[in-house]
Amino acid sequence: MSTTVEAVSAAARPTAPAPVIVAIDGPSGTGKSSTSKAVAAKLGLSYLDTGAQYRAITWWMLNNGIDVSDAAEIATAAAKPVIVSGTDPSAPTITVDGEDASGPIRTSQVTAAVSAVSAVPEVRTRITELQRTIAAGAGRGIVVEGRDIGTTVLPDADIKIFLTASPEARAARRSGEVKGSDLAATKEALIKRDAADSGRKTSPLAKAADAVEVDTTELTLTQVVECVVTLVGETRAAK
């Protein structure tokens, strides 16, 4: 009798949503970070900012006297720093060799060097392995944002989103984040970064063939988040 009751009770319990891996790619200023964190929080998923990891290894290189214009020197040092990413979307963290790097990795010095460091194949191999390990260990599922997630890091992600926006909109958003920044200079820097990221030989910034493109130019953050959440829901329902 008890077995029957237990079986009925188990059947009546709502089943937890299936784990889902969401890859969100796109250039700077399209709203990737804000969207990814909000989507992860809303769906109860983990969150990973892969760009922060590349910034972290760049910051370590600069701090340890590595010549960031020398690809061979960067390659030799790529395996040395210990990078740990926290995946709570409400309070993501990143440490390098045990030191909190969340603030230092956002400096203009790191921004200026990160594309060159990220283009070195040994760096991309090291960070890609780290990203795949984190995604594999996310039991509830995860939202991973970056530039090559859907194409290289997690090509089998359950859903792939590619965010775009006009250069003007992206520059305005970035300028709003940094007080006193020049809009024209910000736009020029973004276009330069796009060219570097899209043109690198190893894992360039690119839209996956099966990614859903979302133009955020005229959309609010809430609208973008709702769009992605809806797409994730449709993907889960079809599984």
PDB file of C-alpha atoms in Angstrom:
ATOM      1  CA  MET A   1       0.000   0.000   0.000  1.00  0.00           C
ATOM      2  CA  SER A   2       2.751   2.420   0.980  1.00  0.00           C
ATOM      3  CA  THR A   3       4.609   1.626  -2.229  1.00  0.00           C
ATOM      4  CA  THR A   4       1.541   2.595  -4.263  1.00  0.00           C
ATOM      5  CA  VAL A   5       1.134   5.863  -2.328  1.00  0.00           C
ATOM      6  CA  GLU A   6       4.804   6.685  -2.777  1.00  0.00           C
ATOM      7  CA  ALA A   7       4.568   5.986  -6.496  1.00  0.00           C
ATOM      8  CA  VAL A   8       1.522   8.229  -6.858  1.00  0.00           C
ATOM      9  CA  SER A   9       3.209  10.992  -4.843  1.00  0.00           C
ATOM     10  CA  ALA A  10       6.333  10.766  -6.972  1.00  0.00           C
ATOM     11  CA  ALA A  11       4.282  10.946 -10.153  1.00  0.00           C
ATOM     12  CA  ALA A  12       2.431  13.994  -8.852  1.00  0.00           C
ATOM     13  CA  ARG A  13       5.599  15.925  -8.076  1.00  0.00           C
ATOM     14  CA  PRO A  14       6.578  18.492 -10.696  1.00  0.00           C
ATOM     15  CA  THR A  15       9.695  17.413 -12.545  1.00  0.00           C
ATOM     16  CA  ALA A  16      12.669  19.761 -12.577  1.00  0.00           C
ATOM     17  CA  PRO A  17      13.388  21.355 -15.935  1.00  0.00           C
ATOM     18  CA  ALA A  18      16.020  19.516 -17.946  1.00  0.00           C
ATOM     19  CA  PRO A  19      19.513  21.033 -17.723  1.00  0.00           C
ATOM     20  CA  VAL A  20      20.153  23.300 -20.664  1.00  0.00           C
ATOM     21  CA  ILE A  21      23.300  24.909 -22.056  1.00  0.00           C
ATOM     22  CA  VAL A  22      22.712  28.347 -23.539  1.00  0.00           C
ATOM     23  CA  ALA A  23      25.484  29.932 -25.634  1.00  0.00           C
ATOM     24  CA  ILE A  24      25.245  33.697 -26.090  1.00  0.00           C
ATOM     25  CA  ASP A  25      27.782  35.237 -28.458  1.00  0.00           C
ATOM     26  CA  GLY A  26      28.291  38.637 -30.019  1.00  0.00           C
ATOM     27  CA  PRO A  27      30.592  41.649 -30.081  1.00  0.00           C
ATOM     28  CA  SER A  28      31.076  44.141 -27.241  1.00  0.00           C
ATOM     29  CA  GLY A  29      28.219  46.473 -26.386  1.00  0.00           C
ATOM     30  CA  THR A  30      25.384  44.259 -27.586  1.00  0.00           C
ATOM     31  CA  GLY A  31      24.170  43.529 -24.066  1.00  0.00           C
ATOM     32  CA  LYS A  32      25.667  40.040 -23.683  1.00  0.00           C
ATOM     33  CA  SER A  33      26.616  40.284 -20.023  1.00  0.00           C
ATOM     34  CA  SER A  34      23.432  41.943 -18.785  1.00  0.00           C
ATOM     35  CA  THR A  35      21.270  39.597 -20.842  1.00  0.00           C
ATOM     36  CA  SER A  36      23.169  36.451 -19.872  1.00  0.00           C
ATOM     37  CA  LYS A  37      23.129  37.190 -16.146  1.00  0.00           C
ATOM     38  CA  ALA A  38      19.425  38.060 -16.189  1.00  0.00           C
ATOM     39  CA  VAL A  39      18.486  34.970 -18.191  1.00  0.00           C
ATOM     40  CA  ALA A  40      20.542  32.709 -15.902  1.00  0.00           C
ATOM     41  CA  ALA A  41      18.972  34.239 -12.789  1.00  0.00           C
ATOM     42  CA  LYS A  42      15.449  33.974 -14.180  1.00  0.00           C
ATOM     43  CA  LEU A  43      15.864  30.313 -15.200  1.00  0.00           C
ATOM     44  CA  GLY A  44      17.899  29.203 -12.184  1.00  0.00           C
ATOM     45  CA  LEU A  45      20.986  28.447 -14.251  1.00  0.00           C
ATOM     46  CA  SER A  46      24.682  28.992 -13.654  1.00  0.00           C
ATOM     47  CA  TYR A  47      26.428  31.806 -15.540  1.00  0.00           C
ATOM     48  CA  LEU A  48      29.872  32.156 -17.081  1.00  0.00           C
ATOM     49  CA  ASP A  49      31.473  35.293 -18.492  1.00  0.00           C
ATOM     50  CA  THR A  50      34.210  33.896 -20.723  1.00  0.00           C
ATOM     51  CA  GLY A  51      35.466  37.353 -21.622  1.00  0.00           C
ATOM     52  CA  ALA A  52      36.382  37.880 -17.964  1.00  0.00           C
ATOM     53  CA  GLN A  53      38.622  34.825 -18.164  1.00  0.00           C
ATOM     54  CA  TYR A  54      40.526  36.241 -21.116  1.00  0.00           C
ATOM     55  CA  ARG A  55      40.793  39.544 -19.285  1.00  0.00           C
ATOM     56  CA  ALA A  56      42.056  37.692 -16.218  1.00  0.00           C
ATOM     57  CA  ILE A  57      44.858  35.937 -18.051  1.00  0.00           C
ATOM     58  CA  THR A  58      45.749  39.229 -19.776  1.00  0.00           C
ATOM     59  CA  TRP A  59      45.888  41.007 -16.400  1.00  0.00           C
ATOM     60  CA  TRP A  60      48.153  38.262 -15.061  1.00  0.00           C
ATOM     61  CA  MET A  61      50.460  38.629 -18.072  1.00  0.00           C
ATOM     62  CA  LEU A  62      50.726  42.399 -17.567  1.00  0.00           C
ATOM     63  CA  ASN A  63      51.331  41.994 -13.833  1.00  0.00           C
ATOM     64  CA  ASN A  64      54.043  39.411 -14.345  1.00  0.00           C
ATOM     65  CA  GLY A  65      56.085  41.296 -16.903  1.00  0.00           C
ATOM     66  CA  ILE A  66      55.067  39.244 -19.927  1.00  0.00           C
ATOM     67  CA  ASP A  67      55.516  41.120 -23.201  1.00  0.00           C
ATOM     68  CA  VAL A  68      51.938  41.103 -24.532  1.00  0.00           C
ATOM     69  CA  SER A  69      53.199  41.932 -28.009  1.00  0.00           C
ATOM     70  CA  ASP A  70      55.259  38.721 -28.082  1.00  0.00           C
ATOM     71  CA  ALA A  71      53.055  35.740 -28.967  1.00  0.00           C
ATOM     72  CA  ALA A  72      55.799  33.226 -28.123  1.00  0.00           C
ATOM     73  CA  GLU A  73      56.261  34.677 -24.643  1.00  0.00           C
ATOM     74  CA  ILE A  74      52.503  34.680 -24.065  1.00  0.00           C
ATOM     75  CA  ALA A  75      52.247  31.058 -25.220  1.00  0.00           C
ATOM     76  CA  THR A  76      54.965  29.937 -22.818  1.00  0.00           C
ATOM     77  CA  ALA A  77      53.225  31.586 -19.860  1.00  0.00           C
ATOM     78  CA  ALA A  78      49.642  30.615 -20.744  1.00  0.00           C
ATOM     79  CA  ALA A  79      49.439  27.590 -18.426  1.00  0.00           C
ATOM     80  CA  LYS A  80      50.817  29.333 -15.324  1.00  0.00           C
ATOM     81  CA  PRO A  81      47.986  31.391 -13.779  1.00  0.00           C
ATOM     82  CA  VAL A  82      45.231  29.634 -11.797  1.00  0.00           C
ATOM     83  CA  ILE A  83      41.912  31.155 -12.868  1.00  0.00           C
ATOM     84  CA  VAL A  84      38.723  30.368 -10.936  1.00  0.00           C
ATOM     85  CA  SER A  85      35.308  31.648 -12.069  1.00  0.00           C
ATOM     86  CA  GLY A  86      32.289  31.815  -9.769  1.00  0.00           C
ATOM     87  CA  THR A  87      29.065  31.012 -11.641  1.00  0.00           C
ATOM     88  CA  ASP A  88      26.374  32.659  -9.503  1.00  0.00           C
ATOM     89  CA  PRO A  89      24.610  35.079 -11.892  1.00  0.00           C
ATOM     90  CA  SER A  90      23.719  37.429  -9.016  1.00  0.00           C
ATOM     91  CA  ALA A  91      27.346  37.704  -7.888  1.00  0.00           C
ATOM     92  CA  PRO A  92      29.816  36.313 -10.456  1.00  0.00           C
ATOM     93  CA  THR A  93      33.415  36.262  -9.262  1.00  0.00           C
ATOM     94  CA  ILE A  94      36.836  35.659 -10.763  1.00  0.00           C
ATOM     95  CA  THR A  95      40.146  35.095  -9.031  1.00  0.00           C
ATOM     96  CA  VAL A  96      43.671  34.698 -10.353  1.00  0.00           C
ATOM     97  CA  ASP A  97      46.076  32.764  -8.144  1.00  0.00           C
ATOM     98  CA  GLY A  98      43.611  33.276  -5.309  1.00  0.00           C
ATOM     99  CA  GLU A  99      43.384  37.059  -5.736  1.00  0.00           C
ATOM    100  CA  ASP A 100      40.111  38.815  -6.565  1.00  0.00           C
ATOM    101  CA  ALA A 101      40.526  40.145 -10.102  1.00  0.00           C
ATOM    102  CA  SER A 102      36.987  41.361 -10.810  1.00  0.00           C
ATOM    103  CA  GLY A 103      37.984  45.039 -10.614  1.00  0.00           C
ATOM    104  CA  PRO A 104      41.523  45.025 -12.045  1.00  0.00           C
ATOM    105  CA  ILE A 105      40.528  43.141 -15.210  1.00  0.00           C
ATOM    106  CA  ARG A 106      38.291  46.045 -16.293  1.00  0.00           C
ATOM    107  CA  THR A 107      41.072  48.631 -16.606  1.00  0.00           C
ATOM    108  CA  SER A 108      41.837  50.348 -19.907  1.00  0.00           C
ATOM    109  CA  GLN A 109      45.288  48.726 -19.909  1.00  0.00           C
ATOM    110  CA  VAL A 110      43.746  45.250 -19.896  1.00  0.00           C
ATOM    111  CA  THR A 111      41.151  46.283 -22.486  1.00  0.00           C
ATOM    112  CA  ALA A 112      43.896  47.462 -24.829  1.00  0.00           C
ATOM    113  CA  ALA A 113      45.828  44.178 -24.565  1.00  0.00           C
ATOM    114  CA  VAL A 114      43.140  41.504 -24.306  1.00  0.00           C
ATOM    115  CA  SER A 115      42.584  40.971 -28.047  1.00  0.00           C
ATOM    116  CA  ALA A 116      46.287  40.343 -28.671  1.00  0.00           C
ATOM    117  CA  VAL A 117      46.591  37.928 -25.755  1.00  0.00           C
ATOM    118  CA  SER A 118      43.327  36.166 -26.671  1.00  0.00           C
ATOM    119  CA  ALA A 119      44.523  35.574 -30.231  1.00  0.00           C
ATOM    120  CA  VAL A 120      47.397  33.335 -29.108  1.00  0.00           C
ATOM    121  CA  PRO A 121      46.343  29.681 -29.749  1.00  0.00           C
ATOM    122  CA  GLU A 122      47.849  28.393 -26.494  1.00  0.00           C
ATOM    123  CA  VAL A 123      45.787  30.913 -24.523  1.00  0.00           C
ATOM    124  CA  ARG A 124      42.594  29.954 -26.321  1.00  0.00           C
ATOM    125  CA  THR A 125      43.254  26.246 -25.795  1.00  0.00           C
ATOM    126  CA  ARG A 126      43.857  26.771 -22.071  1.00  0.00           C
ATOM    127  CA  ILE A 127      40.770  28.944 -21.527  1.00  0.00           C
ATOM    128  CA  THR A 128      38.531  26.821 -23.772  1.00  0.00           C
ATOM    129  CA  GLU A 129      39.362  23.724 -21.707  1.00  0.00           C
ATOM    130  CA  LEU A 130      38.508  25.642 -18.535  1.00  0.00           C
ATOM    131  CA  GLN A 131      35.192  26.796 -20.006  1.00  0.00           C
ATOM    132  CA  ARG A 132      34.193  23.305 -21.103  1.00  0.00           C
ATOM    133  CA  THR A 133      34.991  21.903 -17.653  1.00  0.00           C
ATOM    134  CA  ILE A 134      32.815  24.541 -15.973  1.00  0.00           C
ATOM    135  CA  ALA A 135      29.918  23.953 -18.376  1.00  0.00           C
ATOM    136  CA  ALA A 136      30.125  20.177 -17.916  1.00  0.00           C
ATOM    137  CA  GLY A 137      29.955  20.601 -14.149  1.00  0.00           C
ATOM    138  CA  ALA A 138      26.869  22.831 -14.147  1.00  0.00           C
ATOM    139  CA  GLY A 139      24.226  20.377 -12.993  1.00  0.00           C
ATOM    140  CA  ARG A 140      21.247  22.698 -13.478  1.00  0.00           C
ATOM    141  CA  GLY A 141      22.506  24.033 -16.790  1.00  0.00           C
ATOM    142  CA  ILE A 142      24.400  27.205 -17.628  1.00  0.00           C
ATOM    143  CA  VAL A 143      24.365  30.380 -19.700  1.00  0.00           C
ATOM    144  CA  VAL A 144      27.791  30.949 -21.258  1.00  0.00           C
ATOM    145  CA  GLU A 145      28.556  34.255 -22.927  1.00  0.00           C
ATOM    146  CA  GLY A 146      31.450  35.096 -25.195  1.00  0.00           C
ATOM    147  CA  ARG A 147      32.530  35.363 -28.803  1.00  0.00           C
ATOM    148  CA  ASP A 148      33.165  31.781 -29.882  1.00  0.00           C
ATOM    149  CA  ILE A 149      30.918  29.740 -27.579  1.00  0.00           C
ATOM    150  CA  GLY A 150      28.458  28.444 -30.173  1.00  0.00           C
ATOM    151  CA  THR A 151      31.116  27.883 -32.820  1.00  0.00           C
ATOM    152  CA  THR A 152      34.086  26.501 -30.871  1.00  0.00           C
ATOM    153  CA  VAL A 153      33.719  26.133 -27.105  1.00  0.00           C
ATOM    154  CA  LEU A 154      30.283  24.489 -26.910  1.00  0.00           C
ATOM    155  CA  PRO A 155      29.221  23.644 -30.479  1.00  0.00           C
ATOM    156  CA  ASP A 156      26.617  21.201 -29.097  1.00  0.00           C
ATOM    157  CA  ALA A 157      24.936  23.809 -26.871  1.00  0.00           C
ATOM    158  CA  ASP A 158      21.166  23.312 -26.622  1.00  0.00           C
ATOM    159  CA  ILE A 159      20.510  26.817 -27.870  1.00  0.00           C
ATOM    160  CA  LYS A 160      22.754  29.421 -29.467  1.00  0.00           C
ATOM    161  CA  ILE A 161      22.026  33.134 -29.508  1.00  0.00           C
ATOM    162  CA  PHE A 162      24.036  35.733 -31.420  1.00  0.00           C
ATOM    163  CA  LEU A 163      23.413  39.295 -30.244  1.00  0.00           C
ATOM    164  CA  THR A 164      24.057  42.227 -32.572  1.00  0.00           C
ATOM    165  CA  ALA A 165      23.495  45.991 -32.449  1.00  0.00           C
ATOM    166  CA  SER A 166      24.506  48.998 -34.497  1.00  0.00           C
ATOM    167  CA  PRO A 167      27.964  50.449 -33.790  1.00  0.00           C
ATOM    168  CA  GLU A 168      26.286  53.667 -32.619  1.00  0.00           C
ATOM    169  CA  ALA A 169      24.087  51.871 -30.090  1.00  0.00           C
ATOM    170  CA  ARG A 170      26.976  49.792 -28.825  1.00  0.00           C
ATOM    171  CA  ALA A 171      29.219  52.827 -28.419  1.00  0.00           C
ATOM    172  CA  ALA A 172      26.485  54.707 -26.546  1.00  0.00           C
ATOM    173  CA  ARG A 173      26.052  51.809 -24.132  1.00  0.00           C
ATOM    174  CA  ARG A 174      29.769  51.502 -23.499  1.00  0.00           C
ATOM    175  CA  SER A 175      30.166  55.249 -23.046  1.00  0.00           C
ATOM    176  CA  GLY A 176      27.350  55.164 -20.510  1.00  0.00           C
ATOM    177  CA  GLU A 177      29.262  52.551 -18.512  1.00  0.00           C
ATOM    178  CA  VAL A 178      32.447  54.627 -18.373  1.00  0.00           C
ATOM    179  CA  LYS A 179      32.061  58.179 -17.069  1.00  0.00           C
ATOM    180  CA  GLY A 180      33.753  60.840 -19.140  1.00  0.00           C
ATOM    181  CA  SER A 181      34.411  58.569 -22.114  1.00  0.00           C
ATOM    182  CA  ASP A 182      34.351  59.979 -25.637  1.00  0.00           C
ATOM    183  CA  LEU A 183      31.571  58.516 -27.804  1.00  0.00           C
ATOM    184  CA  ALA A 184      33.479  58.730 -31.101  1.00  0.00           C
ATOM    185  CA  ALA A 185      36.616  57.211 -29.576  1.00  0.00           C
ATOM    186  CA  THR A 186      34.541  54.430 -27.989  1.00  0.00           C
ATOM    187  CA  LYS A 187      32.914  53.620 -31.330  1.00  0.00           C
ATOM    188  CA  GLU A 188      36.310  53.526 -33.051  1.00  0.00           C
ATOM    189  CA  ALA A 189      37.691  51.226 -30.339  1.00  0.00           C
ATOM    190  CA  LEU A 190      34.727  48.857 -30.663  1.00  0.00           C
ATOM    191  CA  ILE A 191      35.115  48.620 -34.446  1.00  0.00           C
ATOM    192  CA  LYS A 192      38.838  47.975 -34.029  1.00  0.00           C
ATOM    193  CA  ARG A 193      38.118  45.241 -31.453  1.00  0.00           C
ATOM    194  CA  ASP A 194      35.546  43.660 -33.806  1.00  0.00           C
ATOM    195  CA  ALA A 195      38.121  43.507 -36.598  1.00  0.00           C
ATOM    196  CA  ALA A 196      40.717  41.926 -34.304  1.00  0.00           C
ATOM    197  CA  ASP A 197      38.297  39.351 -32.884  1.00  0.00           C
ATOM    198  CA  SER A 198      36.704  38.474 -36.221  1.00  0.00           C
ATOM    199  CA  GLY A 199      40.017  38.289 -38.059  1.00  0.00           C
ATOM    200  CA  ARG A 200      42.032  36.106 -35.700  1.00  0.00           C
ATOM    201  CA  LYS A 201      42.930  32.639 -37.017  1.00  0.00           C
ATOM    202  CA  THR A 202      41.989  30.722 -33.871  1.00  0.00           C
ATOM    203  CA  SER A 203      38.310  30.726 -32.835  1.00  0.00           C
ATOM    204  CA  PRO A 204      37.280  34.056 -34.373  1.00  0.00           C
ATOM    205  CA  LEU A 205      34.165  35.969 -33.382  1.00  0.00           C
ATOM    206  CA  ALA A 206      31.490  34.467 -35.624  1.00  0.00           C
ATOM    207  CA  LYS A 207      27.830  33.556 -35.657  1.00  0.00           C
ATOM    208  CA  ALA A 208      27.203  29.804 -35.553  1.00  0.00           C
ATOM    209  CA  ALA A 209      25.198  28.510 -38.508  1.00  0.00           C
ATOM    210  CA  ASP A 210      22.415  27.326 -36.174  1.00  0.00           C
ATOM    211  CA  ALA A 211      22.380  30.400 -33.915  1.00  0.00           C
ATOM    212  CA  VAL A 212      19.365  32.679 -33.550  1.00  0.00           C
ATOM    213  CA  GLU A 213      20.376  36.280 -34.250  1.00  0.00           C
ATOM    214  CA  VAL A 214      18.819  38.967 -32.062  1.00  0.00           C
ATOM    215  CA  ASP A 215      19.375  42.629 -32.955  1.00  0.00           C
ATOM    216  CA  THR A 216      19.283  44.566 -29.676  1.00  0.00           C
ATOM    217  CA  THR A 217      19.633  48.056 -31.183  1.00  0.00           C
ATOM    218  CA  GLU A 218      16.021  49.085 -30.570  1.00  0.00           C
ATOM    219  CA  LEU A 219      15.236  46.690 -27.717  1.00  0.00           C
ATOM    220  CA  THR A 220      15.285  47.247 -23.973  1.00  0.00           C
ATOM    221  CA  LEU A 221      17.174  44.811 -21.756  1.00  0.00           C
ATOM    222  CA  THR A 222      13.852  43.409 -20.516  1.00  0.00           C
ATOM    223  CA  GLN A 223      12.745  42.718 -24.084  1.00  0.00           C
ATOM    224  CA  VAL A 224      15.993  40.970 -24.968  1.00  0.00           C
ATOM    225  CA  VAL A 225      15.846  38.835 -21.820  1.00  0.00           C
ATOM    226  CA  GLU A 226      12.238  37.842 -22.500  1.00  0.00           C
ATOM    227  CA  CYS A 227      13.153  36.924 -26.069  1.00  0.00           C
ATOM    228  CA  VAL A 228      15.973  34.640 -24.937  1.00  0.00           C
ATOM    229  CA  VAL A 229      13.916  33.096 -22.122  1.00  0.00           C
ATOM    230  CA  THR A 230      11.165  32.303 -24.635  1.00  0.00           C
ATOM    231  CA  LEU A 231      13.662  30.672 -26.997  1.00  0.00           C
ATOM    232  CA  VAL A 232      15.071  28.566 -24.149  1.00  0.00           C
ATOM    233  CA  GLY A 233      11.549  27.517 -23.149  1.00  0.00           C
ATOM    234  CA  GLU A 234      10.760  26.451 -26.706  1.00  0.00           C
ATOM    235  CA  THR A 235      13.995  24.454 -26.868  1.00  0.00           C
ATOM    236  CA  ARG A 236      13.255  22.705 -23.581  1.00  0.00           C
ATOM    237  CA  ALA A 237       9.722  21.862 -24.696  1.00  0.00           C
ATOM    238  CA  ALA A 238      11.053  20.261 -27.866  1.00  0.00           C
ATOM    239  CA  LYS A 239      13.599  18.060 -26.051  1.00  0.00           C
TER     240      LYS A 239
END
